Amino acid sequence: MTVASTIVNDVRTQADTLVDVRGASKTFVRKGARTNALDGVDLSVRRGEFVSLLGPSGCGKSTLLRLVGGLLEFDAGIVLVDGQPPAASRRQKQFALVPQSPALLPWLTVRQNVGFLTKLNRGAEGHRTPDEKEVQALLAAVGLDQFGGAFPHELSGGMQQRVSLVRAFALGAPILLMDEPFAALDEITRAQMRYLLLELWERTGGTVLFVTHSIPEAIIVSDRVVVMAARPGRISAIEDIHLDRPRRDDMEDSAQFHGHVSRLRTLLRDSHDAEVQR
Ligand SMILES: Nc1ncnc2c1ncn2[C@@H]1O[C@H](COP(=O)(O)OP(=O)(O)OP(=O)(O)O)[C@@H](O)[C@H]1O
Ligand SMILES: [Mg+2]
C-alpha cells in the first residue's frame, strides 16, 4: 500500500467513524471506596453499524453507554460523537435511549407515546421525523397496528417493550443506545424481539450500541460484538460477526453462528477468569 492510499484510507475511516472513544477512563468514588468502572477503553463505531457490548455484571457496559450518550462525565481520554463532545450531541438530540423497562407514559395511548417525543424532537439536526403513516408502519412491523389507541396498562410487558422500540426508532435519532432492552422478557418473546428490532433498524437505519448478557442475542443482531471484562472495566476482545444481512432465524442453526457462540463463550470465560485472578 502506498503512503497516499494509506492516507486516503485513514481519512475514509475517520469519515465513517461516528462514535470514537479513545483511552476513556471513569472511576466512581462512593463512601470512600473507588470503583474503576472503565480503564483506558478504545472503541470506534462506524456510521450505520450495529455493535453489542457483552460482559459480566459490573464490567462497565452501562457506564460506557452513558459516556457515549453524554449522560456522564469521564475522567480521562477522548469521547467524540460525530466529531464533537457527547454533551453537544445530546443537546442536538442525536441519541435515542432504550432502557431495560419500557418507561411509557401511562396516561397516553400507544400512538401518543410514540408521537410525544417525536414532536419534541422535530427539527433537531440529523432527524428524519416520520409522519403518522410511518409511525403506523413501524407499529405494524412489530404487530401492534391494532393497538395504537390502547393504553400501556392494556398491554403485556413484551408489547410495552415493542412500543418502546418503536418510539426510539420513530425519533429518527442517528444513534440508538440500548441498555438490555429485552432483559425482563421471557425467552421466546425475547428471541422474537431480536428480529423485530432488526426489522425496525433496517427500515429506519441508524447506528446502534446495544448492551446484552445473551451471546446468541449479541450475535444475531450485531456487526461486531465487544467483549468486556471487569475490575477494572475494559474491552478484552472484539468479535466480527460473519453472517449475511438481513438476519434470519435459520442462521442460528449455521456453522458460522455456532462458531461465534463457542468463541464468545471462551472469550467471556477468559474475562471472568481474569477478574477472579485479580
Ligand atoms: N453512579 C455510580 N456510583 C458508584 N458506582 C457506580 C455508579 N455507576 C456504576 N458504578 C459502578 O461501576 C461499575 C460498573 O457499573 P455498570 O453499571 O457500568 O456495569 P454493567 O456492566 O452495566 O453491569 P450490569 O451488567 O450489572 O448492568 C460497577 O462496579 C458499579 O457498581
Ligand atoms: Mg448495566
Short mmCIF file of C-alpha atoms and ligand atoms in Angstrom, two decimals:
data_model
loop_
_atom_site.label_atom_id
_atom_site.label_comp_id
_atom_site.label_asym_id
_atom_site.label_seq_id
_atom_site.Cartn_x
_atom_site.Cartn_y
_atom_site.Cartn_z
CA MET A 1 0.00 0.00 0.00
CA THR A 2 1.38 3.44 -0.94
CA VAL A 3 1.65 6.32 1.51
CA ALA A 4 -1.06 8.18 -0.47
CA SER A 5 -3.52 5.29 -0.32
CA THR A 6 -2.83 4.83 3.41
CA ILE A 7 -3.72 8.49 3.97
CA VAL A 8 -6.87 8.17 1.80
CA ASN A 9 -7.90 5.07 3.79
CA ASP A 10 -7.28 6.82 7.11
CA VAL A 11 -9.38 9.81 6.04
CA ARG A 12 -12.14 7.48 4.82
CA THR A 13 -12.13 5.51 8.09
CA GLN A 14 -12.35 8.73 10.09
CA ALA A 15 -15.25 9.99 7.94
CA ASP A 16 -17.04 6.67 8.55
CA THR A 17 -16.49 6.80 12.31
CA LEU A 18 -19.49 8.11 14.22
CA VAL A 19 -18.53 7.23 17.79
CA ASP A 20 -14.88 7.48 18.72
CA VAL A 21 -13.77 6.54 22.23
CA ARG A 22 -10.05 6.72 23.00
CA GLY A 23 -8.46 5.90 26.32
CA ALA A 24 -11.67 6.63 28.21
CA SER A 25 -11.49 6.08 31.96
CA LYS A 26 -14.04 6.55 34.70
CA THR A 27 -13.66 5.97 38.44
CA PHE A 28 -16.61 6.24 40.80
CA VAL A 29 -15.99 7.18 44.43
CA ARG A 30 -18.70 6.16 46.88
CA LYS A 31 -18.29 6.34 50.67
CA GLY A 32 -14.53 6.49 50.20
CA ALA A 33 -14.45 3.34 48.03
CA ARG A 34 -13.15 3.73 44.48
CA THR A 35 -14.52 1.66 41.58
CA ASN A 36 -12.53 1.69 38.40
CA ALA A 37 -15.59 1.32 36.15
CA LEU A 38 -13.70 1.93 32.89
CA ASP A 39 -9.98 1.89 32.32
CA GLY A 40 -8.45 3.03 29.02
CA VAL A 41 -11.32 1.99 26.74
CA ASP A 42 -10.81 2.37 22.98
CA LEU A 43 -13.76 1.82 20.67
CA SER A 44 -14.79 3.28 17.38
CA VAL A 45 -18.18 2.63 15.86
CA ARG A 46 -18.88 3.25 12.19
CA ARG A 47 -21.93 5.11 10.91
CA GLY A 48 -24.76 2.62 10.46
CA GLU A 49 -23.01 -0.10 12.42
CA PHE A 50 -24.74 -2.34 14.98
CA VAL A 51 -22.37 -3.02 17.89
CA SER A 52 -23.13 -5.04 21.04
CA LEU A 53 -21.44 -4.81 24.43
CA LEU A 54 -21.24 -8.16 26.20
CA GLY A 55 -19.65 -8.87 29.57
CA PRO A 56 -20.11 -9.84 33.20
CA SER A 57 -22.14 -7.71 35.58
CA GLY A 58 -20.20 -4.65 36.69
CA CYS A 59 -17.75 -4.56 33.76
CA GLY A 60 -18.86 -1.05 32.76
CA LYS A 61 -21.28 -1.65 29.87
CA SER A 62 -23.89 0.84 31.11
CA THR A 63 -21.14 3.28 32.11
CA LEU A 64 -19.72 3.18 28.57
CA LEU A 65 -23.19 3.69 27.09
CA ARG A 66 -23.78 6.68 29.38
CA LEU A 67 -20.39 8.21 28.49
CA VAL A 68 -21.17 7.95 24.79
CA GLY A 69 -24.67 9.38 25.37
CA GLY A 70 -23.31 12.42 27.21
CA LEU A 71 -25.07 11.38 30.44
CA LEU A 72 -21.85 11.02 32.41
CA GLU A 73 -18.53 12.87 32.58
CA PHE A 74 -15.37 10.82 32.10
CA ASP A 75 -12.08 11.33 33.98
CA ALA A 76 -9.59 10.80 31.17
CA GLY A 77 -9.49 10.12 27.44
CA ILE A 78 -11.42 11.40 24.47
CA VAL A 79 -15.01 10.66 23.50
CA LEU A 80 -16.29 12.12 20.25
CA VAL A 81 -19.67 11.63 18.62
CA ASP A 82 -19.71 12.79 15.03
CA GLY A 83 -16.57 14.79 15.83
CA GLN A 84 -17.96 16.65 18.85
CA PRO A 85 -18.29 16.06 22.61
CA PRO A 86 -21.22 13.77 23.52
CA ALA A 87 -22.92 16.51 25.59
CA ALA A 88 -23.20 18.65 22.44
CA SER A 89 -24.66 15.71 20.52
CA ARG A 90 -27.10 15.13 23.35
CA ARG A 91 -28.24 18.75 23.22
CA GLN A 92 -28.82 18.30 19.49
CA LYS A 93 -30.94 15.23 20.36
CA GLN A 94 -28.71 12.86 18.42
CA PHE A 95 -29.49 9.95 20.77
CA ALA A 96 -32.48 7.74 21.43
CA LEU A 97 -32.20 5.71 24.61
CA VAL A 98 -33.96 2.38 25.13
CA PRO A 99 -33.77 1.39 28.80
CA GLN A 100 -34.42 -2.02 30.36
CA SER A 101 -38.03 -1.16 31.28
CA PRO A 102 -40.28 0.47 28.67
CA ALA A 103 -41.00 3.70 30.66
CA LEU A 104 -44.16 4.58 28.74
CA LEU A 105 -46.36 7.44 29.93
CA PRO A 106 -49.43 5.68 31.41
CA TRP A 107 -51.91 8.45 30.55
CA LEU A 108 -51.05 8.44 26.84
CA THR A 109 -52.12 5.88 24.23
CA VAL A 110 -49.58 3.81 22.31
CA ARG A 111 -49.71 6.20 19.35
CA GLN A 112 -49.40 9.24 21.63
CA ASN A 113 -46.48 7.67 23.47
CA VAL A 114 -44.68 7.18 20.17
CA GLY A 115 -45.56 10.65 18.90
CA PHE A 116 -44.84 12.61 22.08
CA LEU A 117 -41.02 12.68 21.93
CA THR A 118 -41.09 12.76 18.14
CA LYS A 119 -42.90 16.10 18.29
CA LEU A 120 -40.43 17.46 20.86
CA ASN A 121 -37.52 16.48 18.60
CA ARG A 122 -38.99 17.80 15.37
CA GLY A 123 -36.47 19.91 13.55
CA ALA A 124 -33.46 18.63 15.52
CA GLU A 125 -30.39 18.26 13.33
CA GLY A 126 -29.99 14.89 11.64
CA HIS A 127 -33.54 13.81 12.49
CA ARG A 128 -35.74 12.25 9.92
CA THR A 129 -39.08 12.73 11.65
CA PRO A 130 -41.56 10.12 10.43
CA ASP A 131 -45.15 11.12 9.68
CA GLU A 132 -48.21 9.33 11.09
CA LYS A 133 -48.22 6.81 8.24
CA GLU A 134 -44.63 5.88 9.02
CA VAL A 135 -45.44 5.52 12.75
CA GLN A 136 -48.33 3.24 11.81
CA ALA A 137 -45.97 1.20 9.59
CA LEU A 138 -43.47 0.90 12.46
CA LEU A 139 -46.26 -0.27 14.79
CA ALA A 140 -47.34 -2.77 12.13
CA ALA A 141 -43.75 -4.05 11.84
CA VAL A 142 -43.91 -5.10 15.50
CA GLY A 143 -47.50 -6.43 15.23
CA LEU A 144 -49.10 -3.55 17.14
CA ASP A 145 -51.03 -1.77 14.39
CA GLN A 146 -54.31 -2.68 16.10
CA PHE A 147 -53.13 -1.23 19.44
CA GLY A 148 -52.43 2.40 18.54
CA GLY A 149 -55.36 3.54 20.70
CA ALA A 150 -54.59 1.26 23.67
CA PHE A 151 -53.10 2.45 26.95
CA PRO A 152 -49.90 0.90 28.36
CA HIS A 153 -51.76 -0.93 31.17
CA GLU A 154 -53.73 -2.77 28.50
CA LEU A 155 -50.54 -4.29 27.05
CA SER A 156 -48.27 -7.13 28.18
CA GLY A 157 -44.66 -6.38 29.16
CA GLY A 158 -43.44 -7.63 25.77
CA MET A 159 -45.94 -5.43 23.92
CA GLN A 160 -44.88 -2.39 26.00
CA GLN A 161 -41.24 -3.05 25.15
CA ARG A 162 -42.20 -3.22 21.45
CA VAL A 163 -43.81 0.23 21.82
CA SER A 164 -40.63 1.46 23.50
CA LEU A 165 -38.60 0.21 20.49
CA VAL A 166 -40.96 1.84 18.01
CA ARG A 167 -40.75 5.10 19.98
CA ALA A 168 -36.95 5.02 19.83
CA PHE A 169 -36.85 4.37 16.09
CA ALA A 170 -39.66 6.85 15.39
CA LEU A 171 -37.49 9.58 16.93
CA GLY A 172 -35.24 9.27 13.91
CA ALA A 173 -32.18 9.95 16.09
CA PRO A 174 -28.99 8.87 14.31
CA ILE A 175 -27.68 6.95 17.35
CA LEU A 176 -29.62 4.40 19.38
CA LEU A 177 -28.32 3.42 22.82
CA MET A 178 -29.99 0.28 24.13
CA ASP A 179 -29.26 -1.00 27.62
CA GLU A 180 -30.51 -4.59 27.96
CA PRO A 181 -33.88 -3.73 26.41
CA PHE A 182 -35.08 -7.35 26.46
CA ALA A 183 -33.81 -8.40 29.90
CA ALA A 184 -37.26 -8.58 31.50
CA LEU A 185 -38.86 -10.69 28.77
CA ASP A 186 -39.39 -14.46 28.61
CA GLU A 187 -37.03 -16.44 26.37
CA ILE A 188 -39.41 -16.95 23.40
CA THR A 189 -40.62 -13.32 23.33
CA ARG A 190 -37.03 -12.19 23.68
CA ALA A 191 -35.92 -14.32 20.70
CA GLN A 192 -38.70 -12.76 18.58
CA MET A 193 -37.79 -9.24 19.71
CA ARG A 194 -34.31 -9.58 18.17
CA TYR A 195 -35.81 -9.89 14.71
CA LEU A 196 -38.37 -7.13 15.30
CA LEU A 197 -35.52 -4.89 16.41
CA LEU A 198 -33.59 -5.72 13.23
CA GLU A 199 -36.67 -5.08 11.10
CA LEU A 200 -37.07 -1.61 12.61
CA TRP A 201 -33.35 -0.90 12.25
CA GLU A 202 -33.30 -1.99 8.60
CA ARG A 203 -36.32 0.19 7.93
CA THR A 204 -35.05 3.39 9.55
CA GLY A 205 -31.26 2.98 9.70
CA GLY A 206 -29.12 4.45 12.45
CA THR A 207 -26.12 3.40 14.47
CA VAL A 208 -26.79 1.12 17.43
CA LEU A 209 -24.88 0.44 20.65
CA PHE A 210 -26.65 -2.47 22.31
CA VAL A 211 -25.95 -3.94 25.76
CA THR A 212 -26.87 -7.56 26.41
CA HIS A 213 -25.90 -10.56 28.54
CA SER A 214 -27.04 -13.02 25.89
CA ILE A 215 -24.43 -14.42 23.50
CA PRO A 216 -26.96 -15.59 20.82
CA GLU A 217 -28.75 -12.23 21.01
CA ALA A 218 -25.49 -10.32 20.55
CA ILE A 219 -24.52 -12.46 17.55
CA ILE A 220 -27.83 -12.31 15.71
CA VAL A 221 -28.22 -8.51 15.91
CA SER A 222 -24.62 -7.30 15.60
CA ASP A 223 -21.95 -6.47 13.08
CA ARG A 224 -19.41 -6.61 15.92
CA VAL A 225 -19.57 -7.88 19.50
CA VAL A 226 -17.38 -6.09 22.04
CA VAL A 227 -16.44 -8.33 24.98
CA MET A 228 -15.71 -6.52 28.23
CA ALA A 229 -14.05 -7.58 31.48
CA ALA A 230 -14.48 -6.16 35.00
CA ARG A 231 -12.27 -4.66 37.71
CA PRO A 232 -11.15 -2.53 36.02
CA GLY A 233 -13.82 -2.34 33.31
CA ARG A 234 -12.16 -2.72 29.93
CA ILE A 235 -12.55 -4.19 26.44
CA SER A 236 -10.98 -7.64 26.33
CA ALA A 237 -11.86 -8.71 22.77
CA ILE A 238 -13.88 -7.77 19.70
CA GLU A 239 -15.58 -10.38 17.52
CA ASP A 240 -16.62 -9.54 13.93
CA ILE A 241 -19.85 -11.34 13.06
CA HIS A 242 -19.75 -13.03 9.68
CA LEU A 243 -23.44 -13.57 8.97
CA ASP A 244 -25.26 -12.09 5.96
CA ARG A 245 -27.96 -9.46 6.38
CA PRO A 246 -30.87 -9.50 6.69
CA ARG A 247 -30.50 -11.96 9.54
CA ARG A 248 -32.93 -14.89 9.64
CA ASP A 249 -33.68 -17.30 12.46
CA ASP A 250 -32.47 -20.31 10.44
CA MET A 251 -28.98 -18.74 10.62
CA GLU A 252 -28.97 -19.75 14.27
CA ASP A 253 -28.52 -23.35 13.06
CA SER A 254 -25.49 -22.48 10.88
CA ALA A 255 -21.88 -23.49 11.49
CA GLN A 256 -20.84 -19.80 11.45
CA PHE A 257 -23.32 -18.98 14.21
CA HIS A 258 -22.14 -21.89 16.37
CA GLY A 259 -18.52 -20.88 15.74
CA HIS A 260 -19.30 -17.38 17.05
CA VAL A 261 -21.12 -18.83 20.08
CA SER A 262 -18.20 -21.03 21.04
CA ARG A 263 -15.58 -18.27 20.54
CA LEU A 264 -17.61 -15.74 22.53
CA ARG A 265 -18.19 -18.27 25.31
CA THR A 266 -14.42 -18.78 25.58
CA LEU A 267 -13.76 -15.03 25.48
CA LEU A 268 -16.35 -14.42 28.22
CA ARG A 269 -14.92 -17.22 30.35
CA ASP A 270 -11.46 -15.69 29.92
CA SER A 271 -12.90 -12.32 31.04
CA HIS A 272 -14.36 -13.94 34.17
CA ASP A 273 -11.13 -15.83 34.94
CA ALA A 274 -9.05 -12.66 34.52
CA GLU A 275 -11.34 -10.97 37.05
CA VAL A 276 -11.14 -13.82 39.56
CA GLN A 277 -7.32 -13.78 39.47
CA ARG A 278 -7.07 -10.06 40.21
N1 LIG B 1 -23.19 6.16 39.96
C1 LIG B 1 -22.33 5.25 40.43
N2 LIG B 1 -21.73 5.40 41.63
C2 LIG B 1 -20.86 4.50 42.11
N3 LIG B 1 -20.50 3.38 41.45
C3 LIG B 1 -21.07 3.16 40.24
C4 LIG B 1 -22.02 4.07 39.67
N4 LIG B 1 -22.41 3.60 38.46
C5 LIG B 1 -21.74 2.44 38.31
N5 LIG B 1 -20.94 2.17 39.35
C6 LIG B 1 -20.04 1.02 39.50
O1 LIG B 1 -19.27 0.90 38.32
C7 LIG B 1 -19.13 -0.45 37.91
C8 LIG B 1 -19.67 -0.61 36.51
O2 LIG B 1 -21.06 -0.39 36.54
P1 LIG B 1 -22.00 -0.57 35.25
O3 LIG B 1 -23.37 -0.22 35.68
O4 LIG B 1 -21.43 0.18 34.11
O5 LIG B 1 -21.85 -2.14 34.97
P2 LIG B 1 -22.60 -3.05 33.91
O6 LIG B 1 -21.56 -3.73 33.09
O7 LIG B 1 -23.63 -2.25 33.19
O8 LIG B 1 -23.30 -4.15 34.86
P3 LIG B 1 -24.71 -4.90 34.71
O9 LIG B 1 -24.50 -5.97 33.67
O10 LIG B 1 -24.95 -5.47 36.06
O11 LIG B 1 -25.74 -3.89 34.31
C9 LIG B 1 -19.89 -1.27 38.95
O12 LIG B 1 -18.95 -1.78 39.88
C10 LIG B 1 -20.82 -0.28 39.61
O13 LIG B 1 -21.07 -0.60 40.95
MG MG B 2 -25.72 -2.26 33.15
#
